[in-house]
PDB file of C-alpha atoms and ligand atoms in Angstrom:
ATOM      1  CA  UNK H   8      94.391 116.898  89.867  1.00 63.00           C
ATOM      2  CA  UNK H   9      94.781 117.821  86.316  1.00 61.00           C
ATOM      3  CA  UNK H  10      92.132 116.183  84.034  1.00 74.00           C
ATOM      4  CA  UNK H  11      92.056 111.972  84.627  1.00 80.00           C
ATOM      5  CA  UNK H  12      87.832 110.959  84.236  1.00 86.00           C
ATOM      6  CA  UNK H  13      86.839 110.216  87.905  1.00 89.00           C
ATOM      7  CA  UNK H  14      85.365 106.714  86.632  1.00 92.00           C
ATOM      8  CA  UNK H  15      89.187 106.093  86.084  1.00 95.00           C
ATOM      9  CA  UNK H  16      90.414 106.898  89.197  1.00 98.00           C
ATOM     10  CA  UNK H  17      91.046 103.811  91.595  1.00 98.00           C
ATOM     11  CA  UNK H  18      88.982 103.031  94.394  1.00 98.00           C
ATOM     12  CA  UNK H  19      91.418 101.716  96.792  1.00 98.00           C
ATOM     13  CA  UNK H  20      95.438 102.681  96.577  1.00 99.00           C
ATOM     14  CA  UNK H  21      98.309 100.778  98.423  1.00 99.00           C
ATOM     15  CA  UNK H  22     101.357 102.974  98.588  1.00 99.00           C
ATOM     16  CA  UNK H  23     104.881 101.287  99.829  1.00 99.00           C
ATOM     17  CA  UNK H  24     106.222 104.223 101.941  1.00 98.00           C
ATOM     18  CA  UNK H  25     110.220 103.695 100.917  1.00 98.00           C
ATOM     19  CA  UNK H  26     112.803 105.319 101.055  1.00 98.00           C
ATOM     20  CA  UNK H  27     113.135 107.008 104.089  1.00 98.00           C
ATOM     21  CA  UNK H  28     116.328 105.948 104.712  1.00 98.00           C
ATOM     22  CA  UNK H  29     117.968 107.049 101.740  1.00 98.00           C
ATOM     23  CA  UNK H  30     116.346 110.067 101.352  1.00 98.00           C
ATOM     24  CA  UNK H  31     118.303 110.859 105.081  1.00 98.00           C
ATOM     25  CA  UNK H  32     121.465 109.254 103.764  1.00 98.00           C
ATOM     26  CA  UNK H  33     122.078 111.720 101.009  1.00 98.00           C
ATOM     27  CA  UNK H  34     121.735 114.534 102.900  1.00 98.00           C
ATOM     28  CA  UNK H  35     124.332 113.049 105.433  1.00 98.00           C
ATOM     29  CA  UNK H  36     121.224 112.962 107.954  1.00 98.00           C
ATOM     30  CA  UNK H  37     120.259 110.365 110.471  1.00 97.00           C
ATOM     31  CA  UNK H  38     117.933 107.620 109.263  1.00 98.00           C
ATOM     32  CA  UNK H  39     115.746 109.149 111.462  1.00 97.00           C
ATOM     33  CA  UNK H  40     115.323 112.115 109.746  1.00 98.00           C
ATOM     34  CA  UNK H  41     114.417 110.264 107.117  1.00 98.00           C
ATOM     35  CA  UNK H  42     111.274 108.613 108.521  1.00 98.00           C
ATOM     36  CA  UNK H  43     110.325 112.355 110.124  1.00 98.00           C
ATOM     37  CA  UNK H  44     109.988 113.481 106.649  1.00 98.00           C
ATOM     38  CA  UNK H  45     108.895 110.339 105.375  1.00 98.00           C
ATOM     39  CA  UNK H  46     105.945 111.037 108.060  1.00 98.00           C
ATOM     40  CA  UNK H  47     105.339 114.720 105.910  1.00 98.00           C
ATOM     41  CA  UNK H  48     105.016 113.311 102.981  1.00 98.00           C
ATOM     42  CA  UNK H  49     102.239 110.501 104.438  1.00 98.00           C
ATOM     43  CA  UNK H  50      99.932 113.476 105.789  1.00 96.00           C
ATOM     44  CA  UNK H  51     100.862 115.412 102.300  1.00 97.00           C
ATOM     45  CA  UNK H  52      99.401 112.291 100.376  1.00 98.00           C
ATOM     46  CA  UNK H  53      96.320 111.388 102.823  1.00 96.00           C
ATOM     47  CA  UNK H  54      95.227 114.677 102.559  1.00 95.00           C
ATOM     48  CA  UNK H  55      95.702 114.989  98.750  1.00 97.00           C
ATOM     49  CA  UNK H  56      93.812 111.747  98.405  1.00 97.00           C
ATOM     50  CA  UNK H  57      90.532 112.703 100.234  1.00 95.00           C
ATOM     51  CA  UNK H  58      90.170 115.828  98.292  1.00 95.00           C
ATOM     52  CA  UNK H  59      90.679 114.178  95.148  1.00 96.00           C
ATOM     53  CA  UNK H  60      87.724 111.694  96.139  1.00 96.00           C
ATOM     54  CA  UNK H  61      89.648 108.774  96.783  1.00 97.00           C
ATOM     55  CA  UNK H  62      87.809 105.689  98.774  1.00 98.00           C
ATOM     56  CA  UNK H  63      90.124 103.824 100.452  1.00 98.00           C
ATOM     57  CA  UNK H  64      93.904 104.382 101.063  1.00 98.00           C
ATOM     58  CA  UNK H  65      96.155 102.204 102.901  1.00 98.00           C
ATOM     59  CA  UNK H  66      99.504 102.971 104.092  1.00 98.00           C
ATOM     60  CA  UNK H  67     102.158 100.453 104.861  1.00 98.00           C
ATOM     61  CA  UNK H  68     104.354 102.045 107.556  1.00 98.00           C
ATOM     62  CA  UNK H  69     105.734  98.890 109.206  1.00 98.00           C
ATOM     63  CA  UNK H  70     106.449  95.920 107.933  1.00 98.00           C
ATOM     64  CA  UNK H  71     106.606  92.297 110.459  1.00 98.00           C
ATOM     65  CA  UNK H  72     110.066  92.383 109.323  1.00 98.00           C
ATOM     66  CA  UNK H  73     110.938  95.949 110.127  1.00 98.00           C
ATOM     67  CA  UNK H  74     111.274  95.197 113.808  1.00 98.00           C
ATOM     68  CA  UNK H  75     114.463  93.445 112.928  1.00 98.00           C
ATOM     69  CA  UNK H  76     116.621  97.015 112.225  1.00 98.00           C
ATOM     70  CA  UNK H  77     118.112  98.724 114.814  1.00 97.00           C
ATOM     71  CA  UNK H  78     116.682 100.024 118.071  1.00 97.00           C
ATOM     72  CA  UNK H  79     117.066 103.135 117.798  1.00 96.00           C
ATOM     73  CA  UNK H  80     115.353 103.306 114.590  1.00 97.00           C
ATOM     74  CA  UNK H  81     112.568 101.328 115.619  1.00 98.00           C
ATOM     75  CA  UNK H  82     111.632 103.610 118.540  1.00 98.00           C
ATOM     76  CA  UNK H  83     111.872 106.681 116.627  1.00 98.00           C
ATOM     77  CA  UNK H  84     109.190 104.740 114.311  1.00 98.00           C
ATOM     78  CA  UNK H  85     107.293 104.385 117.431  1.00 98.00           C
ATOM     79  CA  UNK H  86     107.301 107.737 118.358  1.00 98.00           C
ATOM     80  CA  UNK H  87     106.608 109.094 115.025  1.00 98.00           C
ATOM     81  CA  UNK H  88     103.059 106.452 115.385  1.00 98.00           C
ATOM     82  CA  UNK H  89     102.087 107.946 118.714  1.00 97.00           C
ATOM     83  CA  UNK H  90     102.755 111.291 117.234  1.00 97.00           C
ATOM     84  CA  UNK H  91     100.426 110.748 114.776  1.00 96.00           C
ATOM     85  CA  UNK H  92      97.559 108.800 116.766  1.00 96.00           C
ATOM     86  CA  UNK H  93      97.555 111.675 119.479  1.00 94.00           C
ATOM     87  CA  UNK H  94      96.892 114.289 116.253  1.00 93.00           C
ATOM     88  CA  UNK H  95      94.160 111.985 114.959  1.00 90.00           C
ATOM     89  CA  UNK H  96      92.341 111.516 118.213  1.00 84.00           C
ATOM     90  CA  UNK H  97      92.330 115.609 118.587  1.00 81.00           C
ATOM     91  CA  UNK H  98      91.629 116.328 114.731  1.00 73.00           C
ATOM     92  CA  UNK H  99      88.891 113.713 114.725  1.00 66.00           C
ATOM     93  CA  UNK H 100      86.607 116.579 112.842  1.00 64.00           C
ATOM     94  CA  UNK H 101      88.815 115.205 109.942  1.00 78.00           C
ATOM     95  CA  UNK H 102      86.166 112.545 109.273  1.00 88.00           C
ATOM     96  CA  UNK H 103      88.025 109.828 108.282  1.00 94.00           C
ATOM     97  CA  UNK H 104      87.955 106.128 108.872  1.00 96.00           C
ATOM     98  CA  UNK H 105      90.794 105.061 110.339  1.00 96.00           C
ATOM     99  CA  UNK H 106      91.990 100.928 110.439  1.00 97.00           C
ATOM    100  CA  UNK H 107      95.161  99.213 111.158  1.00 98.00           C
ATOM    101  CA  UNK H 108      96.045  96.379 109.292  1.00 98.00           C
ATOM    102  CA  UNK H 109      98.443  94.122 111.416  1.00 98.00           C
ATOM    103  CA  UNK H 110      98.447  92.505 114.957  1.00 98.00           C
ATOM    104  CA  UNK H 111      98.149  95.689 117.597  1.00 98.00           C
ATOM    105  CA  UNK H 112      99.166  93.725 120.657  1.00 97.00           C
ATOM    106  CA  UNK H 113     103.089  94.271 119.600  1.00 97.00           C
ATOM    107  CA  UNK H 114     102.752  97.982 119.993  1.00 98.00           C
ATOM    108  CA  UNK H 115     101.744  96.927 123.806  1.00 97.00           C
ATOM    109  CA  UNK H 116      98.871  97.763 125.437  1.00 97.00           C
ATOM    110  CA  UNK H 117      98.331 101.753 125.431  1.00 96.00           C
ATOM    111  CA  UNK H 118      99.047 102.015 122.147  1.00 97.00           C
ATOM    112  CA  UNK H 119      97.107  98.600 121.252  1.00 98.00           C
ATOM    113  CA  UNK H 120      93.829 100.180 123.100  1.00 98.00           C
ATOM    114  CA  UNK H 121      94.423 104.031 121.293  1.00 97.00           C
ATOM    115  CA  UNK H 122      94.376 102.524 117.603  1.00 97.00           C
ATOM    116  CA  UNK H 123      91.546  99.796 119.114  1.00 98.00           C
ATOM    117  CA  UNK H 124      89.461 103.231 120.490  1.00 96.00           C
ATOM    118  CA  UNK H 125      90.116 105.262 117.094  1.00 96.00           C
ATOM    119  CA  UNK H 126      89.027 102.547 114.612  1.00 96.00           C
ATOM    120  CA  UNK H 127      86.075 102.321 117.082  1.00 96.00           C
ATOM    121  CA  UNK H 128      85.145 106.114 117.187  1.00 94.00           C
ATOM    122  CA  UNK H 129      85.873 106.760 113.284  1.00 94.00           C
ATOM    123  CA  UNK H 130      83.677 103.342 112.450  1.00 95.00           C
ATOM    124  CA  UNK H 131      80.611 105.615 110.484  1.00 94.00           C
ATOM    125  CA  UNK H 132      82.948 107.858 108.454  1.00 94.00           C
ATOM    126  CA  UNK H 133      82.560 106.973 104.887  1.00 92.00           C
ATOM    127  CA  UNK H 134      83.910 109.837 103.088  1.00 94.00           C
ATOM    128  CA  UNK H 135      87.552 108.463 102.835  1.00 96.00           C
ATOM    129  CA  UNK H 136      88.828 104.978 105.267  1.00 97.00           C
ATOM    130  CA  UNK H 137      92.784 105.159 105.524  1.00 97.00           C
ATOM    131  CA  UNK H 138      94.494 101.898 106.302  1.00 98.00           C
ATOM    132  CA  UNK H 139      97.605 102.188 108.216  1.00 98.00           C
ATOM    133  CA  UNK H 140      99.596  98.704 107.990  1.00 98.00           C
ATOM    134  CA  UNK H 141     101.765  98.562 111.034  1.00 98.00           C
ATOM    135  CA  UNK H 142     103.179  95.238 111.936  1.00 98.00           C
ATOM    136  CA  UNK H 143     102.012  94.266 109.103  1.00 98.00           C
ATOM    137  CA  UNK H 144     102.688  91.713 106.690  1.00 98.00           C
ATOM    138  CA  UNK H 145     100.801  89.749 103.857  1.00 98.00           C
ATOM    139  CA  UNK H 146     102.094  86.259 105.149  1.00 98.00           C
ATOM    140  CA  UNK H 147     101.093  86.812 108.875  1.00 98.00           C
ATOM    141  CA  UNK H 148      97.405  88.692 107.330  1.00 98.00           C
ATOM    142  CA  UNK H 149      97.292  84.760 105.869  1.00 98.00           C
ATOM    143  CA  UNK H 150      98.185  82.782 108.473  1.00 98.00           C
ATOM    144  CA  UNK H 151      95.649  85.036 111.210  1.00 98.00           C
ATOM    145  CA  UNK H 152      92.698  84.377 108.782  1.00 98.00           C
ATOM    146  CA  UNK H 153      93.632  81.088 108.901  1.00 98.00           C
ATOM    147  CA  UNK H 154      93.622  80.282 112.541  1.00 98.00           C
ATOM    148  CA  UNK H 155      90.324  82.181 112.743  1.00 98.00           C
ATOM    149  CA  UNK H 156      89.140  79.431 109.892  1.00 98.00           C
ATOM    150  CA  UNK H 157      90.237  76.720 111.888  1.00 98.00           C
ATOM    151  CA  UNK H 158      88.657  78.324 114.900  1.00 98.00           C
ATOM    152  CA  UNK H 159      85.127  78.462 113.781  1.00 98.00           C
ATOM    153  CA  UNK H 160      85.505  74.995 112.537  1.00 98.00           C
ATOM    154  CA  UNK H 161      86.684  73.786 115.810  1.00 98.00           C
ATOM    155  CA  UNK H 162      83.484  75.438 116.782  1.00 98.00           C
ATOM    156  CA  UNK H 163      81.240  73.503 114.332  1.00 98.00           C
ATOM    157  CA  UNK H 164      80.439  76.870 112.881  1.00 98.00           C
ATOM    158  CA  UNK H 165      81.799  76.276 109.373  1.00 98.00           C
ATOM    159  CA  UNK H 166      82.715  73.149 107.694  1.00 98.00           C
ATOM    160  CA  UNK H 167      84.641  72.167 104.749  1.00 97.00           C
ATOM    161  CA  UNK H 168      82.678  73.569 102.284  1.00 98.00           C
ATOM    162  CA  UNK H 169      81.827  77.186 103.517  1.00 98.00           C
ATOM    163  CA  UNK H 170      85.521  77.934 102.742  1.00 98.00           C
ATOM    164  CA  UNK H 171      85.973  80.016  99.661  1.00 98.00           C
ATOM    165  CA  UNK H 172      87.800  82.769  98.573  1.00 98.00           C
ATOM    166  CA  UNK H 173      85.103  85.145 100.013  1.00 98.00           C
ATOM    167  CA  UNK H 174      85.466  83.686 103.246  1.00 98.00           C
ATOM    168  CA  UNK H 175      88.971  84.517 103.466  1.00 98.00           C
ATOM    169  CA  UNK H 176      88.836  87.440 101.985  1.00 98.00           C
ATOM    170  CA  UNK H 177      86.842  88.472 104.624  1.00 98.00           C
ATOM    171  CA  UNK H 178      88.731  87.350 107.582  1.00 98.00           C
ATOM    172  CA  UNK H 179      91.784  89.280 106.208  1.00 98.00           C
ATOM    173  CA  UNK H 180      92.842  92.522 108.322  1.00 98.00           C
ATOM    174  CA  UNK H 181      91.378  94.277 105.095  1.00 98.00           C
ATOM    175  CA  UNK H 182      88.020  92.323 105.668  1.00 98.00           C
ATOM    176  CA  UNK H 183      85.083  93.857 104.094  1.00 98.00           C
ATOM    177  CA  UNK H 184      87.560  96.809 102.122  1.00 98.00           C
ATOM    178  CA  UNK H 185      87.543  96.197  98.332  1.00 98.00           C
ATOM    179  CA  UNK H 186      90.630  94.746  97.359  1.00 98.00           C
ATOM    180  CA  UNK H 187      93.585  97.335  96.231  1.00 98.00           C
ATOM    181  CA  UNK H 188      93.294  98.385  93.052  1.00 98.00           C
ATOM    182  CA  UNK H 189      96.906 100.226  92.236  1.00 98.00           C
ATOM    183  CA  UNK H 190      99.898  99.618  94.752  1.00 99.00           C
ATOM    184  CA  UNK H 191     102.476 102.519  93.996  1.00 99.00           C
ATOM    185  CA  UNK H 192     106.257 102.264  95.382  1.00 98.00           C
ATOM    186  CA  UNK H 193     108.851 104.468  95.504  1.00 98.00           C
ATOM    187  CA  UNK H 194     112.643 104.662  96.051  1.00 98.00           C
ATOM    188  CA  UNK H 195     113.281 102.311  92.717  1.00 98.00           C
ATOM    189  CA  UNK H 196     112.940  99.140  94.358  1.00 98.00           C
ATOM    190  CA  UNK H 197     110.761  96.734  92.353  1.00 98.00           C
ATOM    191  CA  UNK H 198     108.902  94.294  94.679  1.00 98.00           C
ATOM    192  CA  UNK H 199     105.914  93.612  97.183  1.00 98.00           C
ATOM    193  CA  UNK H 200     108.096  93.231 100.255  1.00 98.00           C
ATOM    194  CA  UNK H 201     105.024  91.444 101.847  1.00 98.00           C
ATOM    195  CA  UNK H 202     102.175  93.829 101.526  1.00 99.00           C
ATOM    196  CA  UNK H 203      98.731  92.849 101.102  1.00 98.00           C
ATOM    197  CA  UNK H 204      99.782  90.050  98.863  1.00 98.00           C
ATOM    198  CA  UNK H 205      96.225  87.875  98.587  1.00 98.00           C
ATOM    199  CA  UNK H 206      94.748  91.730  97.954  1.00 98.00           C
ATOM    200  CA  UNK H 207      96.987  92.755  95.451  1.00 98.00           C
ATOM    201  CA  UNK H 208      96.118  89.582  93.271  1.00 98.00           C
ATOM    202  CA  UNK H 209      95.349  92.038  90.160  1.00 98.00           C
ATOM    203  CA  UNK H 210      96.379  95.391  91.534  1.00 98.00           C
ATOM    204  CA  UNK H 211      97.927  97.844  88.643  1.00 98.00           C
ATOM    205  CA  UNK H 212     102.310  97.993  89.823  1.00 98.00           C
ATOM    206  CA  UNK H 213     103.439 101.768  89.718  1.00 98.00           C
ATOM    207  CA  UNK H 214     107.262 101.789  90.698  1.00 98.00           C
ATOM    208  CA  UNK H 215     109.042 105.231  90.713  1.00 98.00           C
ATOM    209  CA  UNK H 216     112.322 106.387  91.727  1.00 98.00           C
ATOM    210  CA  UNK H 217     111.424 108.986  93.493  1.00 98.00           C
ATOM    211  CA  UNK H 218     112.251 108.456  97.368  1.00 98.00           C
ATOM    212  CA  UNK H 219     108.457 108.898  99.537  1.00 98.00           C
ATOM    213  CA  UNK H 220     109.842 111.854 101.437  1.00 98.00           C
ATOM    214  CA  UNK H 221     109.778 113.506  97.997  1.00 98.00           C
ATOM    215  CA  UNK H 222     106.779 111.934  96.721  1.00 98.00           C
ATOM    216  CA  UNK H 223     104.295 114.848  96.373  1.00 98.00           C
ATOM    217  CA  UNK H 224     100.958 115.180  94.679  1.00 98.00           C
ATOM    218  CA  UNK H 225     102.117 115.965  91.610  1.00 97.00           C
ATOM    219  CA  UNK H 226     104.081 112.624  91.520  1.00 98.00           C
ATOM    220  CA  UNK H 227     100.702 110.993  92.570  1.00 98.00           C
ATOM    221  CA  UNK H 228      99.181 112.472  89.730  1.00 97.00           C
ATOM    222  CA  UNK H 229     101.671 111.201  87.255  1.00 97.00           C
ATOM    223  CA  UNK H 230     100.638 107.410  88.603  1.00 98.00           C
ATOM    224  CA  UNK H 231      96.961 108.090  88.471  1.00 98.00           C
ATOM    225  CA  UNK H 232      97.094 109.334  84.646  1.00 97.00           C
ATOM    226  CA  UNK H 233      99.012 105.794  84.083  1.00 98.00           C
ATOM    227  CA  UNK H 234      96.602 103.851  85.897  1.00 98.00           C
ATOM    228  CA  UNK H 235      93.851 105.343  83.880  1.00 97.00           C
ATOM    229  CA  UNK H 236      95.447 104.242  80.988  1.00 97.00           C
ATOM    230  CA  UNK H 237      95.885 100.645  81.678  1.00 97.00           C
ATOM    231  CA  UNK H 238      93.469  97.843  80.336  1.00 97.00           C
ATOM    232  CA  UNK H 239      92.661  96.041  83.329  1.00 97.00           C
ATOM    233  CA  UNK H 240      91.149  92.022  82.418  1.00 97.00           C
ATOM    234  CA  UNK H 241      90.930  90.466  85.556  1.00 97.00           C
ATOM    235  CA  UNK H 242      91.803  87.301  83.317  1.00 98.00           C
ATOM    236  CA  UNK H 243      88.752  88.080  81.037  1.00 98.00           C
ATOM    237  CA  UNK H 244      89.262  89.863  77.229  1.00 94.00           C
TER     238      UNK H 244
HETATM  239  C1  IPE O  25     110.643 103.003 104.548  1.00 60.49           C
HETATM  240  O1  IPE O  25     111.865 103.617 104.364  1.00 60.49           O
HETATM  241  C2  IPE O  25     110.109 103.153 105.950  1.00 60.49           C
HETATM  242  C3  IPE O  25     110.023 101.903 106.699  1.00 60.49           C
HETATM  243  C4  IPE O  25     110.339 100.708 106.288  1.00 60.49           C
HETATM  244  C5  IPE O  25     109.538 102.039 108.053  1.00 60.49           C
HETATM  245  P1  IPE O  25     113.209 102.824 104.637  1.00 60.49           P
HETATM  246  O2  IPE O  25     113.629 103.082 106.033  1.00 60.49           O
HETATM  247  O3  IPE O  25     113.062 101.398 104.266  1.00 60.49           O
HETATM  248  O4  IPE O  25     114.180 103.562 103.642  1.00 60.49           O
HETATM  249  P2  IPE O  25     115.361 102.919 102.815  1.00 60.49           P
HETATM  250  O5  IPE O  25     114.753 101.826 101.988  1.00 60.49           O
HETATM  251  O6  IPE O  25     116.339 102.394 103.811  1.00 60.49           O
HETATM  252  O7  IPE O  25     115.883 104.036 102.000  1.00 60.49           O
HETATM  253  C1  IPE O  26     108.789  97.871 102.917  1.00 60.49           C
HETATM  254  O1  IPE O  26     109.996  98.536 102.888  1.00 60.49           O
HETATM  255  C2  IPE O  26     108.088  98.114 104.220  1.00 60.49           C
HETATM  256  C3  IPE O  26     107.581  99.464 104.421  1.00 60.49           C
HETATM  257  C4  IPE O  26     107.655 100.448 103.592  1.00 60.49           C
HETATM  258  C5  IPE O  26     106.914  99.667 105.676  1.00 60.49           C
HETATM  259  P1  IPE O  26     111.352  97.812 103.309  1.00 60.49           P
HETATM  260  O2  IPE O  26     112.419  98.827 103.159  1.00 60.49           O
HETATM  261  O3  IPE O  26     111.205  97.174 104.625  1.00 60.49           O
HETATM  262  O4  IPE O  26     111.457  96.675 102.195  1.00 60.49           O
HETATM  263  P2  IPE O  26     112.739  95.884 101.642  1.00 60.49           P
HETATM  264  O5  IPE O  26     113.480  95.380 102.837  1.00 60.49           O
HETATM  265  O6  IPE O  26     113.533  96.856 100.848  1.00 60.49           O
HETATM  266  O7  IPE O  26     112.151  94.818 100.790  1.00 60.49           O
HETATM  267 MG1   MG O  27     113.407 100.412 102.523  1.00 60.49          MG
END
């Protein structure tokens, strides 16, 4: 990392792994391919971001809606997950904290009890916590925190007035992880496509056109130097 003031850096990055597809599609490749290098470029980055000191990173790898493409696809996706928990639950010297944001039980149950097991054995790592959202999606983050709301007050434990933006906050997926301070997308498109959408409430936007199997460190760079330039307000002066 060149020369961007750590006190500028941000605590907690989002990054909108796109592109995949594309990135195959030029080359005349399978989709598939795509999301094999797309997988790369993920280590490439989580590893760039703990040795630049980075706190929190979350990935968003699946999305609620991505189960709607074709099957084929969607298993190679799964393989390229259990890939990557089987290397994590050998490599666990790495000493990172490992969550997933989104409902587990639609990976069924191996997988569900392997990503239950690592965010259990990685719980005291505080050096870096990386967030993988799989099945994820900002709506259905809303709506889970909501039945648990509804839950406790069926239960008498909370009423009316314990509910606040705190409270929420903390029964999100992310509960208890600061909230995301830059959310950086590639492959040109310009939107949220349902990412951590109460989180992102005054996250800094980074958009490039680069497609993530090409996204490197240097690229990362670029968007950290822009973040540190940005006046954030939070609605204040
Ligand atoms: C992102 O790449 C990976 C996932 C959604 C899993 P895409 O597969 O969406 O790539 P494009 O957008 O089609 O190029
Ligand atoms: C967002 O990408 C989801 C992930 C990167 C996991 P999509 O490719 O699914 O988003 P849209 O469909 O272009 O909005
Ligand atoms: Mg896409």
């Amino acid at each position: 990392m060149s020369n961007i003031d750590k006190n500028k850096l941000p605590v907690h990055i989002g990054f909108i792994m796109d592109g995949n597809g594309r990135w195959a599609q030029k080359r005349g490749l399978p989709r598939k391919m795509g999301h094999r290098e797309g997988a790369s470029a993920f280590r490439r980055i989580a590893r760039y971001c703990k040795k630049i000191g980075i706190k929190y990173i979350t990935f968003y790898a699946f999305s609620t809606e991505n189960w709607k493409r074709p099957a084929d696809e969607v298993n190679e996706l799964m393989r390229l997950f259990k890939e990557y928990l089987d290397e994590v639950e050998k490599y666990a010297e790495d000493k990172t904290r490992l969550i997933f944001l989104g409902d587990k039980s639609a990976f069924g149950r191996e997988m569900a009890e392997k990503m239950t097991q690592l965010e259990e054995s990685s719980r005291d790592f505080d050096e870096m916590t990386l967030m993988l959202a799989m099945n994820y999606g900002g709506r259905d983050d809303i709506v889970h925190a909501i039945k648990r709301i509804v839950s406790m007050s069926d239960s008498k434990e909370i009423s009316c007035s314990d509910i606040n933006e705190s409270l929420v906050s903390s029964l999100l997926y992310t509960g208890g992880i600061p909230d995301v301070d830059l959310i950086i997308r590639p492959s040109g498109e310009k939107r949220i496509s349902n990412f951590l959408i109460w989180q992102s409430a005054y996250a800094e936007l980074y958009f490039t056109d680069t497609l993530w199997p090409d996204f490197t460190a240097n690229e990362l760079d670029k968007a950290l130097a822009d973040f540190a330039e940005r006046s954030r307000r939070f609605g204040g002066v």
